[in-house]
Every structure is written in structure tokens, then in C-alpha cells.
Short mmCIF file of C-alpha atoms and ligand atoms in Angstrom, two decimals:
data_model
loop_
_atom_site.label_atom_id
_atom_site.label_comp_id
_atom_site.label_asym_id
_atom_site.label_seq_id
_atom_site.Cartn_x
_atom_site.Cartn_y
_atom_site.Cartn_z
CA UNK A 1 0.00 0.00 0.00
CA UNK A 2 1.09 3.65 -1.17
CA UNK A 3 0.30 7.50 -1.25
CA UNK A 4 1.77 9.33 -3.66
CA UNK A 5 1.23 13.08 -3.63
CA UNK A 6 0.64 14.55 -7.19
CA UNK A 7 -0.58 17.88 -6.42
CA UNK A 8 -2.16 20.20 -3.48
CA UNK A 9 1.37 19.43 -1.86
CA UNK A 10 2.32 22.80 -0.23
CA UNK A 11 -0.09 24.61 -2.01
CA UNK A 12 -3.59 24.73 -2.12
CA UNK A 13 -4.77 23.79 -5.38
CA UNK A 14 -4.59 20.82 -7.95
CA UNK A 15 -5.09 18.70 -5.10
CA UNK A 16 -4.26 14.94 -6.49
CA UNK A 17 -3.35 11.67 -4.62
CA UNK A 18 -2.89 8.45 -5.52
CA UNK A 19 -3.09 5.64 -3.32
CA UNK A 20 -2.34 2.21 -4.55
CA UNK A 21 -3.42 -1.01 -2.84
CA UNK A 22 -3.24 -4.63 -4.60
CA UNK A 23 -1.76 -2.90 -7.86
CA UNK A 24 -4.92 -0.96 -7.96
CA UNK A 25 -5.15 2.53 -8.40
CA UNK A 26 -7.34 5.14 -6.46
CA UNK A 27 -7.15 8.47 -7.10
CA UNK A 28 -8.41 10.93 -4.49
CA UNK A 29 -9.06 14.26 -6.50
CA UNK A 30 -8.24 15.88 -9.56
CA UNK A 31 -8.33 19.22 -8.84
CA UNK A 32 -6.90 22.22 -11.48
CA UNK A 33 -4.01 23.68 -10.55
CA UNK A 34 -4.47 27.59 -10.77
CA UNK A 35 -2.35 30.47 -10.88
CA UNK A 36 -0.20 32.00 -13.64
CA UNK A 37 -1.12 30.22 -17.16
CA UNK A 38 2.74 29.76 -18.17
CA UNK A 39 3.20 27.79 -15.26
CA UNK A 40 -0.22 25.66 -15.01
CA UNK A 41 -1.10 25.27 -18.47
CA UNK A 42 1.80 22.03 -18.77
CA UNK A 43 1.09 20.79 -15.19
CA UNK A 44 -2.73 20.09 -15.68
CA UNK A 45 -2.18 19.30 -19.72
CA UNK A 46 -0.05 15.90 -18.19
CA UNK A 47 -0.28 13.49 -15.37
CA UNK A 48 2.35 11.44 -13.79
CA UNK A 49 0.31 8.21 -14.17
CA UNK A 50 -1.82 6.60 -17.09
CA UNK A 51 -5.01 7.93 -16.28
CA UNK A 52 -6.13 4.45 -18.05
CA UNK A 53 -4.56 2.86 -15.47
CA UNK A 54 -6.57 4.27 -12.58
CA UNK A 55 -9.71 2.22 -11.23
CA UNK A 56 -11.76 4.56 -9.27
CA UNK A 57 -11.35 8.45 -8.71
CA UNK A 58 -13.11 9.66 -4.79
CA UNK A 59 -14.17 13.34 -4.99
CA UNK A 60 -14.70 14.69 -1.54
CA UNK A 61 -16.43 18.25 -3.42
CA UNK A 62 -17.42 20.22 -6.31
CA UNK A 63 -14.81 23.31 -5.55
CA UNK A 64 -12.66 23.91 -8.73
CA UNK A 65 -9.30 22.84 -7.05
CA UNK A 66 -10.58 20.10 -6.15
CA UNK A 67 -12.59 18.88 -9.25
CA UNK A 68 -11.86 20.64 -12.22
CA UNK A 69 -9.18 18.41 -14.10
CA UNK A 70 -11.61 15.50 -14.31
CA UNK A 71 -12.69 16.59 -17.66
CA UNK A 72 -8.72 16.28 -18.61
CA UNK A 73 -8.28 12.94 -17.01
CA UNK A 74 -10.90 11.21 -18.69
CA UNK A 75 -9.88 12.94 -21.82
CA UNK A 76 -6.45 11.33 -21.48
CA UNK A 77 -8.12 7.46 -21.40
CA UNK A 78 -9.66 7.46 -17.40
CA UNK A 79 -13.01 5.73 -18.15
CA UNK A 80 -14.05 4.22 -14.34
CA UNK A 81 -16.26 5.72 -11.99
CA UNK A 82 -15.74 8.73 -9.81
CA UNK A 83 -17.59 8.23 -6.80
CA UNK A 84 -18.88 11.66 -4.76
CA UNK A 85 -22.06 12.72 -2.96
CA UNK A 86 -25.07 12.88 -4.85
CA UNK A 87 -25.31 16.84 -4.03
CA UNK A 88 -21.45 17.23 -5.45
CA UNK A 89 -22.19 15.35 -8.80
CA UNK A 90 -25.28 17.87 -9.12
CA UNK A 91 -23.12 20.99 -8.28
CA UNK A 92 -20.38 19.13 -10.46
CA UNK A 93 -22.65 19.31 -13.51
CA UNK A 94 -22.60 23.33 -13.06
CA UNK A 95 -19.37 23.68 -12.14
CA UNK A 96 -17.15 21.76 -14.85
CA UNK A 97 -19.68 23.10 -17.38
CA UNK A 98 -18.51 26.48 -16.73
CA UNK A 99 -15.18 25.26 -16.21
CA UNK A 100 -14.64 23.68 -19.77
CA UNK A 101 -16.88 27.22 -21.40
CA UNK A 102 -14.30 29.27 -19.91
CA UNK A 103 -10.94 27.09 -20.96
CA UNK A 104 -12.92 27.33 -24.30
CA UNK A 105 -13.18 31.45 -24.40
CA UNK A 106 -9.50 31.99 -22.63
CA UNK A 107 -8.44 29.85 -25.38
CA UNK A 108 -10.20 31.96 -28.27
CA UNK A 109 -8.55 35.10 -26.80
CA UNK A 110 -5.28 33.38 -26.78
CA UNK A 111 -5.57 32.53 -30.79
CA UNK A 112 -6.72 35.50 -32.02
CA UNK A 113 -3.42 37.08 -30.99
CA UNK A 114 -1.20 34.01 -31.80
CA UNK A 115 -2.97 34.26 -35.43
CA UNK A 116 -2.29 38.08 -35.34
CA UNK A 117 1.92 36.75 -35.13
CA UNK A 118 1.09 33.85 -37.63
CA UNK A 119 1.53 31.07 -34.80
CA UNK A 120 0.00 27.79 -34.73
CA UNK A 121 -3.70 27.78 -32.55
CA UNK A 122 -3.44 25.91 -29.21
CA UNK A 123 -6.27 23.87 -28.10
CA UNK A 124 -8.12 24.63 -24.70
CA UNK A 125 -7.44 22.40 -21.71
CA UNK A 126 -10.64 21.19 -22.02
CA UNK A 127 -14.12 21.94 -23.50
CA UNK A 128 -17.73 22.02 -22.59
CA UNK A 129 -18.05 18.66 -24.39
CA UNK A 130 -14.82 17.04 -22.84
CA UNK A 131 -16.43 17.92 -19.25
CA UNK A 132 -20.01 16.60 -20.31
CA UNK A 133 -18.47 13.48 -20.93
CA UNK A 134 -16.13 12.69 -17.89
CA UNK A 135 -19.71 14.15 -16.11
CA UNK A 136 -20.96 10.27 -17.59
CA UNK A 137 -18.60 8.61 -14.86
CA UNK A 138 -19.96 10.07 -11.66
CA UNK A 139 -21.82 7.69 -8.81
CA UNK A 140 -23.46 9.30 -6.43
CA UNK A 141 -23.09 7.82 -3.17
CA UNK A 142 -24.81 8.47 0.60
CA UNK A 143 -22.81 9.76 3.50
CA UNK A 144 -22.22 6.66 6.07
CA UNK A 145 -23.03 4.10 3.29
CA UNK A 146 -19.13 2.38 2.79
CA UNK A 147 -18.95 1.38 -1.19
CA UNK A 148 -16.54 -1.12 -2.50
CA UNK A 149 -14.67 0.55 -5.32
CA UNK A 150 -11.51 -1.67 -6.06
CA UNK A 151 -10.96 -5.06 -4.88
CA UNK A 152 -9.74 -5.17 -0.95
CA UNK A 153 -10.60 -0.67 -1.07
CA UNK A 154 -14.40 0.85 0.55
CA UNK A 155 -14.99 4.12 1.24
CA UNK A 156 -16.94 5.73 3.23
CA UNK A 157 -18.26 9.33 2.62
CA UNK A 158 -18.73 11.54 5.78
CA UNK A 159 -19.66 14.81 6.31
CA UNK A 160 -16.76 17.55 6.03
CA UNK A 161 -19.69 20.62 6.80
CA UNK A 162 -17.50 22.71 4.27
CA UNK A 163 -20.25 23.24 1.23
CA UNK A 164 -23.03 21.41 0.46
CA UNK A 165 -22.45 17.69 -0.14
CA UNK A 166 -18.95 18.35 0.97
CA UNK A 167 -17.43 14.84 2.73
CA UNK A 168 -14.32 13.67 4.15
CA UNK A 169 -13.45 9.88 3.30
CA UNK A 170 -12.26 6.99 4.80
CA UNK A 171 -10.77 4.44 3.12
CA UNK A 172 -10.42 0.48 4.78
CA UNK A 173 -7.90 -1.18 2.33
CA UNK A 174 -7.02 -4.55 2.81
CA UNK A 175 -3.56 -6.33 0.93
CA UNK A 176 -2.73 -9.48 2.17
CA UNK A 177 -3.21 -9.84 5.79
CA UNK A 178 -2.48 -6.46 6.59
CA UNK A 179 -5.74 -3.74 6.70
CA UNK A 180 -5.20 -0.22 7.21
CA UNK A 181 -8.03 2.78 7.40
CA UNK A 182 -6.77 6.07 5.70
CA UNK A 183 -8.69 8.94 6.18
CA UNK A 184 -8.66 11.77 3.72
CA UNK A 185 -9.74 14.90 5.08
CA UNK A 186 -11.28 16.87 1.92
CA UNK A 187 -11.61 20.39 2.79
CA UNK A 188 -13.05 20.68 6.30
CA UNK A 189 -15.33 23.33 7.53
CA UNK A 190 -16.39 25.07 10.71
CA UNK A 191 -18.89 23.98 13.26
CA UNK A 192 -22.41 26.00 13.39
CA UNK A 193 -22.77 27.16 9.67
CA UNK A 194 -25.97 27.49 8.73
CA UNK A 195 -27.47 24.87 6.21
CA UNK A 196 -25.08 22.38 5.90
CA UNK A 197 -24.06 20.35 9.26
CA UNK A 198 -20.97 20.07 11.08
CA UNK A 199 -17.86 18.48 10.06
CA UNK A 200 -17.74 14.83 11.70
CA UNK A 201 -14.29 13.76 12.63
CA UNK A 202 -13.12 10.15 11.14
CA UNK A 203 -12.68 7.73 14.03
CA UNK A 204 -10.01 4.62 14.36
CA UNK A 205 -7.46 5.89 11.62
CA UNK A 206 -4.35 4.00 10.93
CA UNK A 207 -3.09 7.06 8.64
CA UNK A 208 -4.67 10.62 7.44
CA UNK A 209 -4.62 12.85 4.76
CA UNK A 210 -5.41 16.13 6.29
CA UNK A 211 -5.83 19.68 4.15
CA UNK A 212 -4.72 22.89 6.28
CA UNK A 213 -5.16 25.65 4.26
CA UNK A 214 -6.22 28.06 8.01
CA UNK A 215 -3.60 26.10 9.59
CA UNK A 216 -1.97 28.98 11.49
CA UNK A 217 -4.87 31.12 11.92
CA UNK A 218 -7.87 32.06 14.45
CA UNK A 219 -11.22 32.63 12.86
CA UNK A 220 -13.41 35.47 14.11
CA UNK A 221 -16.13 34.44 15.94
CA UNK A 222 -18.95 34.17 13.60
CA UNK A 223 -21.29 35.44 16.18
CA UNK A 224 -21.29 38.77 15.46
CA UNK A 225 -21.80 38.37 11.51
CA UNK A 226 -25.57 39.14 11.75
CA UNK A 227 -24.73 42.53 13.83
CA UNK A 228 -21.89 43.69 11.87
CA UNK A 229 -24.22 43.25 8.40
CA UNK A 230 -27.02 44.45 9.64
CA UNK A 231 -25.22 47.62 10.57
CA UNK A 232 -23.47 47.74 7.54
CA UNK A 233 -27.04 47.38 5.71
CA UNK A 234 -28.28 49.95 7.64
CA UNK A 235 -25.96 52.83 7.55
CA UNK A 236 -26.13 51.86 3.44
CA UNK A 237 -29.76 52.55 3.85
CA UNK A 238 -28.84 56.29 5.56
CA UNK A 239 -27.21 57.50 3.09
CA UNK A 240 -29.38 56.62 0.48
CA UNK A 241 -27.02 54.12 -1.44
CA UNK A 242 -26.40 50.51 -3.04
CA UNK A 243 -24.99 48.18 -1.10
CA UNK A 244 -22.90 45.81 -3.34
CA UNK A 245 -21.66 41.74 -2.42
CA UNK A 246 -19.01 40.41 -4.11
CA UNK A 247 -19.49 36.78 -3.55
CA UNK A 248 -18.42 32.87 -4.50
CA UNK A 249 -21.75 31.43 -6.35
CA UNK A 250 -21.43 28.53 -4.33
CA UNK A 251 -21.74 28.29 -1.01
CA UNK A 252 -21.45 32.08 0.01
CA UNK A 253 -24.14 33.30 -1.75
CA UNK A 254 -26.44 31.02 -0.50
CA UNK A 255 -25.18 32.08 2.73
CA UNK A 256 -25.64 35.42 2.48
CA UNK A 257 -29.11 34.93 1.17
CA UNK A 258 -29.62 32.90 4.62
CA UNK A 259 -28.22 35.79 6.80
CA UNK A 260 -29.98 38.56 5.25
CA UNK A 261 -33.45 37.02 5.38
CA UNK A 262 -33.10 36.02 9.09
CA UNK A 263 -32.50 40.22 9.07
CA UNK A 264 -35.23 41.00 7.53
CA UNK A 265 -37.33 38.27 9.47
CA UNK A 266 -36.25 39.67 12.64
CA UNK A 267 -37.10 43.17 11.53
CA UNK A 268 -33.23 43.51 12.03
CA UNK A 269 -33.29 45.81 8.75
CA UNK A 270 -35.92 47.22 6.63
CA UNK A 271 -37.24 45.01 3.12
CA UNK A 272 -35.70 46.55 0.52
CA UNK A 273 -34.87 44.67 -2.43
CA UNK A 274 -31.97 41.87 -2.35
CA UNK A 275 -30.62 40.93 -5.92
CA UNK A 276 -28.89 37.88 -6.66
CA UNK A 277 -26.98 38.47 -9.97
CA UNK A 278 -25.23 35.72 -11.28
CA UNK A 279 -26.71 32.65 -13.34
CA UNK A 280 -24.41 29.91 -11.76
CA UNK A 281 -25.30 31.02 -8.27
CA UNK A 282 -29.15 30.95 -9.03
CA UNK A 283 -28.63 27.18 -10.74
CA UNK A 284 -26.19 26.51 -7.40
CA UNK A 285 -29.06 27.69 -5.59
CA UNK A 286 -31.54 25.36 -6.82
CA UNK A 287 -28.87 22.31 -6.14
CA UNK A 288 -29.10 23.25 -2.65
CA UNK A 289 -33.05 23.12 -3.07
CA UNK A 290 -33.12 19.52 -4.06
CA UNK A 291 -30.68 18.45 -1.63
CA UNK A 292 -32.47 18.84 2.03
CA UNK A 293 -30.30 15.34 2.96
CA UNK A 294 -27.68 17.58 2.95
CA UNK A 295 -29.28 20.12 5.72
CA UNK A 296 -28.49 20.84 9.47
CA UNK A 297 -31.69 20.32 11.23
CA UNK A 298 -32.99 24.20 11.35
CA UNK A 299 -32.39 24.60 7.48
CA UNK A 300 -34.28 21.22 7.19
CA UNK A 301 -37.05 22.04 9.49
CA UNK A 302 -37.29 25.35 8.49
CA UNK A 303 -37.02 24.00 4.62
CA UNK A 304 -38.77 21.11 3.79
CA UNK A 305 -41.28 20.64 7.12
CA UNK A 306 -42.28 24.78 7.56
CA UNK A 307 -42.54 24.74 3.62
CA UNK A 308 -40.04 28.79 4.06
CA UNK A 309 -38.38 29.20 1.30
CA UNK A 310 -34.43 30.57 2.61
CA UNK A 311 -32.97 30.16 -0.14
CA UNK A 312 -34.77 33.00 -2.59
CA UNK A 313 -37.05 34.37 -0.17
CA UNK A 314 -39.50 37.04 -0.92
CA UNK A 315 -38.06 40.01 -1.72
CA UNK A 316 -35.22 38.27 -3.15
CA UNK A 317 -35.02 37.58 -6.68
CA UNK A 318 -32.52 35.74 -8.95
CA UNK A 319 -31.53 37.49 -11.99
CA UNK A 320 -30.51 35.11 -14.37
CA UNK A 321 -30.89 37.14 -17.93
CA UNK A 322 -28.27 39.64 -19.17
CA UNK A 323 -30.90 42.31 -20.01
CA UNK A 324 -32.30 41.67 -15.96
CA UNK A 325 -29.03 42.56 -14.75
CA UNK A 326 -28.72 45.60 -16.71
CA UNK A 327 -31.76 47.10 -15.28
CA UNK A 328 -30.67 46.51 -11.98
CA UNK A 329 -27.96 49.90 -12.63
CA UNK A 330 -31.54 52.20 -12.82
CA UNK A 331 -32.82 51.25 -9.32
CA UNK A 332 -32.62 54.25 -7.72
CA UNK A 333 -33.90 53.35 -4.25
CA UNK A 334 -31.46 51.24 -1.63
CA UNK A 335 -31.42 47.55 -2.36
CA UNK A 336 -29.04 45.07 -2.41
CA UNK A 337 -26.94 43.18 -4.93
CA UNK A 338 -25.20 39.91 -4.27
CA UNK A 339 -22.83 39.17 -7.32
CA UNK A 340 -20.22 36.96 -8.59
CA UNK A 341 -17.11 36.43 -8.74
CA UNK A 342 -15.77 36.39 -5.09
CA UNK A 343 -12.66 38.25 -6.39
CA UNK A 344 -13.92 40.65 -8.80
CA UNK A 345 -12.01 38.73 -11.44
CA UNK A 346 -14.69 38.58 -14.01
CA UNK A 347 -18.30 37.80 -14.07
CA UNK A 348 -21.41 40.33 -13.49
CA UNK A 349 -19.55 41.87 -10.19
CA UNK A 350 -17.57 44.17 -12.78
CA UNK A 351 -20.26 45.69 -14.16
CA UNK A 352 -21.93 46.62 -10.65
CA UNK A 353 -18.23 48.31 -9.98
CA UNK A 354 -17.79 49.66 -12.74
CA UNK A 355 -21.10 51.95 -12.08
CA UNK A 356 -21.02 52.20 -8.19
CA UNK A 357 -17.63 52.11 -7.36
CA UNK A 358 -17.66 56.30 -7.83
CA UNK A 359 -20.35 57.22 -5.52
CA UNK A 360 -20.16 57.64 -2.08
CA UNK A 361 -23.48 56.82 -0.95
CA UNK A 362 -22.95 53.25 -1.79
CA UNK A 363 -21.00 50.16 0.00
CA UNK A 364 -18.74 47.81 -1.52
CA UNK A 365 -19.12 44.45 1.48
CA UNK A 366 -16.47 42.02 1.01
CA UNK A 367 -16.97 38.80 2.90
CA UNK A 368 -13.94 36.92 2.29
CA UNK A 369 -10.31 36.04 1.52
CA UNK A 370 -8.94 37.64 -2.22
CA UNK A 371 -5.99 36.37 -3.17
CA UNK A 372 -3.34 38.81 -4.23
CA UNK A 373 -3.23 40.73 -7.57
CA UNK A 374 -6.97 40.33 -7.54
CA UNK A 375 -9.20 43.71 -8.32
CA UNK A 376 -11.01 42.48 -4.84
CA UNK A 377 -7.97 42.40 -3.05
CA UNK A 378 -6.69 45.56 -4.36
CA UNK A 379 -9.67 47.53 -3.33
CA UNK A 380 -9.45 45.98 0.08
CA UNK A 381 -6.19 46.80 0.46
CA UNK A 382 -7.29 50.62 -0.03
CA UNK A 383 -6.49 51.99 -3.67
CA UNK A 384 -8.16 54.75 -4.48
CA UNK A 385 -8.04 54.37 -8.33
CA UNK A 386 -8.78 51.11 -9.62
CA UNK A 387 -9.50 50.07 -13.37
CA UNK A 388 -12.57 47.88 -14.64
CA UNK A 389 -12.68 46.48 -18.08
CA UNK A 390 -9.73 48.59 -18.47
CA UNK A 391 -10.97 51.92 -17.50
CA UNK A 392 -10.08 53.72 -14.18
CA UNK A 393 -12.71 54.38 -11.66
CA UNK A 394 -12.05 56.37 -8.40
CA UNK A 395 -12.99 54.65 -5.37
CA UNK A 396 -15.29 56.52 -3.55
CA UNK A 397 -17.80 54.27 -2.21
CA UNK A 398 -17.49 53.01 1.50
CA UNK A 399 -15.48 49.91 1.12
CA UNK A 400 -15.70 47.04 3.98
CA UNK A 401 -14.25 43.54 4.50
CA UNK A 402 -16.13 41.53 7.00
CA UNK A 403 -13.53 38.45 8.58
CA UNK A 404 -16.77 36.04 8.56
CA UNK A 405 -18.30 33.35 6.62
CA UNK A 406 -15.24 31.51 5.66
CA UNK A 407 -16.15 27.96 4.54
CA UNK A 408 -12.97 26.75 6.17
CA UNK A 409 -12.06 25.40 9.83
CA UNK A 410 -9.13 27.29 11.13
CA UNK A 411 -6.43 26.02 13.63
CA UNK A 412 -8.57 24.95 16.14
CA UNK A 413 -11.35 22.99 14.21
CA UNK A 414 -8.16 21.53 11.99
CA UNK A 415 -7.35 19.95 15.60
CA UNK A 416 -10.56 18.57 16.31
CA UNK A 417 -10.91 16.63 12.97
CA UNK A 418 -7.78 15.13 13.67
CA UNK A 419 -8.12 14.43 17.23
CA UNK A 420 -11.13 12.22 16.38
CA UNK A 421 -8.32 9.17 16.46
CA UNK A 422 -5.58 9.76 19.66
CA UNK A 423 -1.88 9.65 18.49
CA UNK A 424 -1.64 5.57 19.81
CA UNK A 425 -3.40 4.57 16.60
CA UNK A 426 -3.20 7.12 14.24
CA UNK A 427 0.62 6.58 13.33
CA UNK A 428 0.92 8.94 10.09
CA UNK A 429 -0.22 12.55 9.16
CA UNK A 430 -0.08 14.43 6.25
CA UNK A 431 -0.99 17.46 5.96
CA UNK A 432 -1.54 18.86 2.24
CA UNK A 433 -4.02 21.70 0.49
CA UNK A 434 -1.88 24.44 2.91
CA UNK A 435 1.10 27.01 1.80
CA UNK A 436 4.15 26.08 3.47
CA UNK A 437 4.57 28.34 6.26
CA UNK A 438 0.68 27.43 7.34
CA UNK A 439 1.36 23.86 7.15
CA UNK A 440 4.90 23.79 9.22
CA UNK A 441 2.58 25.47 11.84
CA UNK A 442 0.04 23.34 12.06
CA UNK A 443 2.71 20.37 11.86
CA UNK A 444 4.41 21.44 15.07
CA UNK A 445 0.36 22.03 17.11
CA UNK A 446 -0.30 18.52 16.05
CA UNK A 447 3.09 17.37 17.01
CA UNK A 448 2.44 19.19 20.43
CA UNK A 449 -0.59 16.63 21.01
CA UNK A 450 1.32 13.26 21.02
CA UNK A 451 1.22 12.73 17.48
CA UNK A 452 4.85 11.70 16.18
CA UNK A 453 5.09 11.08 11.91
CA UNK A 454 3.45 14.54 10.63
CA UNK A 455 4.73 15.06 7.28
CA UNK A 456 4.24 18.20 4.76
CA UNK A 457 4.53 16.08 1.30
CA UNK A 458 5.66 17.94 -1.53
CA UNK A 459 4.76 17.40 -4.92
CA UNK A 460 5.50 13.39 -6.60
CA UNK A 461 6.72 12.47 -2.63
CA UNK A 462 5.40 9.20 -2.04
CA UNK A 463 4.88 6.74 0.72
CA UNK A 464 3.78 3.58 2.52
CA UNK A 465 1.25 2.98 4.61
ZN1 ZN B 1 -13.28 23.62 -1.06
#
């Protein structure tokens, strides 16, 4: 039995692992690398393995990282199964969709100017159809329901409470006489989110694959998220403005959505109008509709038993149509828009900043982490002058960043997964899906408990179990 790590190995995407037991192959994600184009293009174009080769592929989620070179592996001869929840095959369909339509347009872009300098066309990672067909090989399996998928290897999905349909797997592999239970961590989430339910740490581990991407950092407190946007709402309100969400499609809009209803509910803050502008968060949406076996208990109750509808309540509306979203810009009166991308790297966002981003009666709420170079991360940081679709805009809204609603466990709730099996059995961790210094950190916490083999893997390290 080995682990070899192919990718998420001191960084946190293109998370890939292969574990081998009996001379068959499991791969656990195939996540896209991302980052600069020179240096990713190559590294999801190729794997180290024969994808042919490989007899089952585990997804623990629909995230991008984790999911989006599927289309490429079954392109390059992978034709098994790739087992995931039944919520992340749905929110799969959406997501690698989009995935392959955008390597498709980047591509275009790319050619026009290659044909411009007479060079040869280069073909897009992968295309809409290339993802519709590796879509053919999903499963969808039920949380706590272990599935044989390779002889002497069943896994067993469990809840990660990190988006919906999100798991963490366990893996009992048996070669020989000797049995071993890996755990694979996915990416794990915080306790008390609403919707979706806790993480559930894996029990009786031999060995575990752990991600720690918040491994050296304290979360706020999510308890005083409702205050802090209701005041922000409110103030927005005063001065007579917009108030504009940059958001993720998945996961954090629907978590907005949540929040700002329970608001209005509560008579928190008054009923104006909340937009949601973004097509893949309104399909995302409806995912999370026909998933209630994915709920915490209040969403369910509240969902399917009350018959309340918190996921487009009224006075929310879903604005899937270009021409929709355009007419949005001639409200007047204060409402709300939630809009994607997360970043501000494309998407309907950059048309809402384009034409708010210079008065001062509106808000710009971020509500999470930007990476850098990013137009969201810029404005965070505080420039004044920022340019949109290549035009500069002054920034003279009121700009916040909220610290809440992350989707992942920090430090602490990192510990608690892994504490769910004390150091006397579980003999091996490694920790991947982190940057370096986070993961070192975490390394020596963990290594404060008792627990003595913590590795850091880096990229095409590989060991036995
Ligand atoms: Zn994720």
C-alpha cells in the first residue's frame, strides 16, 4: 500500500493523490491547478500516471481545485467511476460546465493574438463537451453508506460541513493480511454554519490525509456576523445608497441569502430589495433546493417541514438574464446586490463596480479572503483608483471587509478533525491543500498533542502505509 502526492502538496490547489493497494489505483481528487497560465497550463495538460490505469477516482467536493481536471483525465483514457455525494455530482454538472466554457473562451482570446503573429492555434485544456463526458462517470453515493470501489478498497463518505455535499473519506484497504483505514480529510469546515451540518471527525485511523489551508490562523467568531451586516445594511440605507456583495456562487451566496433574510425576518433591517446576480449562483441555488439530505436540522425544518423558502425568499429575486441585470444599474432606491465572482475577477460583479464604485453613498461588502493581484484584493487593500474592463474608476464608495463566513475550519477545528483518532493509533499525518509556512505550523500544534510522523509532502513524494 502507497500514497503518492501529485498535487495540493504545499499549495492549495490541484489537489491529487494516488493511493495504490493490490496494484490498484485510487485516485483521491483531480483538482486544477491555478495560478499564472505559463506555469499551469503544462502541469494540468499531463499526469504522472496513465489515467487508463486508474480504477476509481473519490471526490470529496465540487470546488474547482478540487474537481476541475476530471474533464482532462478522462480525456487522457480514465473511463471508471468517480464516486462523490449525490449533491457534489449535481453541483459538479454546473461547475465543470462552466469550467470547460471558460478554458474554451480563454483559449479563443489566446488565438486571435497568436494568429495576429502567424503562430500555430493551441487547443483549450478542455471543453464544454470534454467535461459533459467525464460528467458520464460520476456515482453518487450516501454519506455513512461504505462502497466497494476496487478489490480489498471501501470508502466511506462523511460529512466535512464545508459546502453542500462536501465529505471527508475513509478508506479500509485490505492487501494481504495487513488492513489499514486512511482517512482523507477533503476540505473541512467550521462547526455552526448554517445549512449544511458540522464536520464529523473520522474515528479509528491508521493514517490521514489532512488539508490545512487556516492552519496557522484564528477565525473570528462568527457570532457577530448578523450585527456587523445588519449595521453595515443599515448605515447603506442612511445615506441613500447601493450596497454591493461580491461573492463565490457557491456556497457564500447562498449564505448570504440565509443571513440577510433572518435580518429581515427579525425586523433587524428594513425590506428593501436583495438581488442575486449571477446565473451559476441561481442554478447553485436550486442544487441546494433539491438536496435537504444535505441540511443541518434548522435549514431542514425550516425548509422542507415549515414549507419557508431561505434560499430565494421574498423580496429576493434571482436574476438570471443579461438584459435583468442591466436594469438593476436604474434602481434608484437602496437595495441590495449579491454578485459573482468572489474576487472581482470577471463575471457580473464588474459591471456593478464599474457603475457604483464612484459614488459615495454606496458600499462595496467584502466577505472573504482575495488572493493577491486580484481587483477584490486591491480595493481591500485601499487603492483609491482602480481600473474595470480597463478603465479607471475612483474609489469613492465606502469599502468594507467583513472576517466572517469563511467555509474553512481554522487552527482549532483543523485539531478537532484530527483528534477524532488519539496519536496511539493514528501513526501517520499528512498534511496537504496548505502554503508552506501554514502547514509547518500546524505540523508542530499537532506534534504538540502526542502525534509523532506529521509530514508536509511535496509534490511526486510518495509513501507507505
Ligand atoms: Zn473547497
Amino acid at each position: 500500500m502507497k500514497i503518492q502526492f501529485l498535487g495540493g502538496a504545499q499549495t492549495v490547489t490541484g489537489s491529487q493523490y494516488l493511493v495504490t493497494v493490490n496494484d490498484h489505483k485510487i485516485l483521491l481528487e483531480c483538482g486544477l491547478f491555478q495560478g499564472r497560465r505559463s506555469e499551469t497550463y503544462e502541469k494540468n495538460l499531463n499526469f504522472e500516471f496513465d489515467p487508463a490505469d486508474v480504477d476509481a477516482v473519490l471526490l470529496s467536493h465540487a470546488h474547482i481545485d478540487h474537481s476541475g481536471n476530471l474533464p482532462n483525465l478522462h480525456k487522457n483514457g480514465f473511463k471508471k467511476h468517480i464516486y462523490a455525494t449525490a449533491a457534489t455530482v449535481d453541483l459538479c454538472q454546473l461547475m465543470l460546465r462552466d469550467s470547460g466554457y471558460l478554458h474554451e473562451k480563454d483559449v479563443e482570446w489566446i488565438n486571435k493574438n497568436r494568429a495576429s503573429k502567424h503562430e500555430e492555434p493551441i487547443e483549450p485544456l478542455y471543453t464544454i463537451e470534454d467535461a459533459e463526458a467525464a460528467l458520464r462517470l460520476f456515482v453518487g453515493v450516501q454519506y455513512h453508506r461504505p462502497i466497494e470501489v476496487a478489490p480489498g478498497v471501501t470508502a466511506t463518505f462523511n460529512d466535512a460541513g464545508h459546502i453542500l455535499g462536501s465529505a471527508s473519506i475513509v478508506l479500509d484497504l485490505k492487501e494481504g493480511r495487513k488492513t489499514r483505514r486512511l482517512g482523507f480529510s477533503g476540505d473541512v469546515g467550521r462547526k455552526d454554519m448554517p445549512i449544511i451540518r458540522d464536520p464529523e471527525p473520522p474515528t479509528d485511523l491508521d493514517a490521514l490525509i489532512m488539508e490545512s489551508t487556516y492552519g496557522d490562523r484564528e477565525h473570528a467568531d462568527d457570532s457577530g456576523a448578523l450585527d456587523e451586516l445588519a449595521d453595515v445594511v443599515l448605515r447603506t440605507i442612511k445615506k441613500g445608497g447601493k450596497l454591493i456583495i461580491p461573492a463565490f456562487a457557491v456556497g457564500r451566496t447562498q449564505r448570504l441569502v440565509y443571513s440577510l433574510h433572518e435580518l429581515r425576518k427579525k425586523s433587524r433591517i428594513p425590506k428593501i430589495p436583495v438581488f442575486v446576480d449571477s446565473p451559476m449562483a441561481c442554478n447553485a441555488t436550486d442544487v441546494y433546493r433539491s438536496h435537504p439530505e444535505c441540511f443541518d436540522r434548522e435549514a431542514y425544518f425550516r425548509f422542507v417541514r415549515d414549507t419557508e423558502d431561505v434560499f430565494t425568499p421574498p423580496g429576493f429575486t434571482c436574476v438570471r438574464k443579461a438584459a435583468a441585470s442591466k436594469k438593476l444599474n436604474f434602481l434608484t432606491d437602496p437595495h441590495i446586490i449579491v454578485a459573482a465572482s468572489g474576487m472581482a475577477e470577471g463575471g457580473r460583479i464588474l459591471h456593478h463596480l464599474k457603475n457604483n464604485l464612484e459614488d459615495e453613498r454606496n458600499t462595496l461588502l467584502f466577505v472573504g479572503f482575495a488572493a493577491e493581484h486580484t481587483l477584490a484584493r486591491r480595493i481591500m487593500d485601499g487603492e483609491k483608483e482602480v481600473k474595470v474592463f480597463g478603465e479607471k474608476y475612483n474609489v469613492e464608495c465606502d469599502v468594507v471587509t467583513m472576517p466572517y463566513f469563511s467555509a474553512h475550519g481554522d487552527r482549532d477545528d483543523l485539531i478537532e478533525f484530527l483528534t477524532g483518532t488519539p496519536p496511539k493509533t493514528l501513526k501517520k499525518v499528512f498534511l496537504v491543500h496548505g502554503e508552506k509556512s501554514q502547514q509547518f505550523a500546524l505540523k508542530e500544534r499537532i506534534e504538540e498533542k502526542g502525534y509523532k510522523q506529521v509530514r508536509v509532502p511535496a509534490r511526486l513524494d510518495s509513501f507507505s502505509l
